[in-house]
Amino acid sequence: MSSNHSPDDRIGYDPETDTYTVFHDWASEESPSEEVVEAVAAATGSTPESIPPLYEVVDPEALDQLFAPTGHGVSLRTGVIEFRFHGCDVTIATSGRTTVTVSESD
């Protein structure tokens, strides 16, 4: 069950869709895979340390490399990746937007 707010100010919550969203800041030291873990933890009312490792469903290093900027700080890649992690549907776009929704089927 999800909580009604995010403990992390960077993670937005939309109560109408019960969706958590984070936009990756490429200037930050945090990686996209770390943000996935934090957003899933927020969506499930857990702590990042209490949920299973992300590598059980996707390679975090490959995920970070796939979405890393190329060239002059701008990603030349386009697209999205979707996967299920810890009872959540996760969608990551090359724009840096990650959305997390608690799955209805879990």
Short mmCIF file of C-alpha atoms in Angstrom, two decimals:
data_model
loop_
_atom_site.label_atom_id
_atom_site.label_comp_id
_atom_site.label_asym_id
_atom_site.label_seq_id
_atom_site.Cartn_x
_atom_site.Cartn_y
_atom_site.Cartn_z
CA MET A 1 0.00 0.00 0.00
CA SER A 2 1.36 3.38 -0.88
CA SER A 3 1.63 6.39 1.35
CA ASN A 4 -0.07 9.69 0.55
CA HIS A 5 3.09 11.73 0.32
CA SER A 6 6.72 11.38 -0.46
CA PRO A 7 9.32 11.74 2.30
CA ASP A 8 11.74 12.99 -0.36
CA ASP A 9 10.99 16.49 -1.69
CA ARG A 10 12.45 15.57 -5.09
CA ILE A 11 9.84 12.86 -5.59
CA GLY A 12 6.46 14.24 -6.60
CA TYR A 13 3.21 12.46 -5.79
CA ASP A 14 -0.04 12.67 -7.77
CA PRO A 15 -2.91 11.40 -5.59
CA GLU A 16 -5.29 11.20 -8.57
CA THR A 17 -3.15 8.58 -10.30
CA ASP A 18 -1.32 7.31 -7.18
CA THR A 19 1.91 7.86 -9.12
CA TYR A 20 5.30 9.00 -7.88
CA THR A 21 7.53 10.96 -10.25
CA VAL A 22 11.13 12.06 -10.07
CA PHE A 23 13.03 14.04 -12.71
CA HIS A 24 16.71 13.19 -12.81
CA ASP A 25 19.10 16.11 -12.36
CA TRP A 26 22.17 15.20 -14.39
CA ALA A 27 24.22 17.69 -12.34
CA SER A 28 23.55 15.70 -9.16
CA GLU A 29 25.75 12.88 -7.93
CA GLU A 30 22.78 10.56 -7.59
CA SER A 31 22.28 8.03 -10.37
CA PRO A 32 18.99 7.18 -12.10
CA SER A 33 19.09 3.71 -10.54
CA GLU A 34 19.37 5.22 -7.05
CA GLU A 35 16.36 7.41 -7.79
CA VAL A 36 14.37 4.35 -8.87
CA VAL A 37 15.07 2.71 -5.53
CA GLU A 38 14.10 5.85 -3.61
CA ALA A 39 10.88 6.36 -5.61
CA VAL A 40 9.84 2.71 -5.19
CA ALA A 41 10.57 2.95 -1.47
CA ALA A 42 8.41 6.09 -1.25
CA ALA A 43 5.59 4.47 -3.22
CA THR A 44 5.55 1.39 -1.00
CA GLY A 45 6.05 3.19 2.30
CA SER A 46 9.42 1.48 2.75
CA THR A 47 12.99 2.60 3.20
CA PRO A 48 15.49 2.09 0.38
CA GLU A 49 17.43 -0.30 2.62
CA SER A 50 14.40 -2.52 3.27
CA ILE A 51 13.46 -3.31 -0.32
CA PRO A 52 15.12 -5.98 -2.50
CA PRO A 53 18.19 -4.98 -4.50
CA LEU A 54 17.41 -3.43 -7.87
CA TYR A 55 19.89 -5.78 -9.54
CA GLU A 56 17.44 -8.64 -9.00
CA VAL A 57 15.31 -7.22 -11.84
CA VAL A 58 17.59 -4.93 -13.87
CA ASP A 59 21.31 -4.18 -14.08
CA PRO A 60 21.69 -0.79 -12.31
CA GLU A 61 24.98 0.05 -14.05
CA ALA A 62 23.51 -0.66 -17.48
CA LEU A 63 20.45 1.42 -16.60
CA ASP A 64 22.62 4.36 -15.54
CA GLN A 65 24.75 4.10 -18.68
CA LEU A 66 21.72 3.85 -20.94
CA PHE A 67 20.31 7.12 -19.63
CA ALA A 68 23.57 9.00 -19.15
CA PRO A 69 24.08 12.12 -21.24
CA THR A 70 26.32 11.72 -24.24
CA GLY A 71 28.41 14.34 -25.93
CA HIS A 72 27.82 17.81 -24.54
CA GLY A 73 25.70 16.79 -21.56
CA VAL A 74 22.72 15.95 -23.73
CA SER A 75 21.39 12.46 -24.31
CA LEU A 76 21.13 11.52 -27.95
CA ARG A 77 19.06 8.49 -27.03
CA THR A 78 15.29 8.41 -26.98
CA GLY A 79 12.82 5.96 -25.54
CA VAL A 80 11.59 4.41 -22.34
CA ILE A 81 12.22 1.33 -20.25
CA GLU A 82 9.47 -0.30 -18.23
CA PHE A 83 9.85 -2.99 -15.60
CA ARG A 84 8.26 -4.24 -12.40
CA PHE A 85 10.16 -3.84 -9.14
CA HIS A 86 9.00 -4.55 -5.59
CA GLY A 87 5.32 -4.53 -6.52
CA CYS A 88 5.58 -1.38 -8.62
CA ASP A 89 5.45 -0.55 -12.30
CA VAL A 90 8.48 1.60 -13.11
CA THR A 91 8.86 3.66 -16.29
CA ILE A 92 12.06 5.53 -17.05
CA ALA A 93 12.26 7.89 -20.02
CA THR A 94 15.43 9.25 -21.60
CA SER A 95 14.13 12.72 -20.67
CA GLY A 96 15.11 11.85 -17.09
CA ARG A 97 11.54 11.33 -15.90
CA THR A 98 10.90 8.25 -13.78
CA THR A 99 7.36 7.28 -12.77
CA VAL A 100 6.45 4.65 -10.21
CA THR A 101 2.96 3.25 -9.65
CA VAL A 102 2.08 0.54 -7.17
CA SER A 103 0.87 -2.37 -9.26
CA GLU A 104 -2.77 -3.36 -8.96
CA SER A 105 -1.93 -7.03 -9.50
CA ASP A 106 0.53 -7.40 -6.59
#
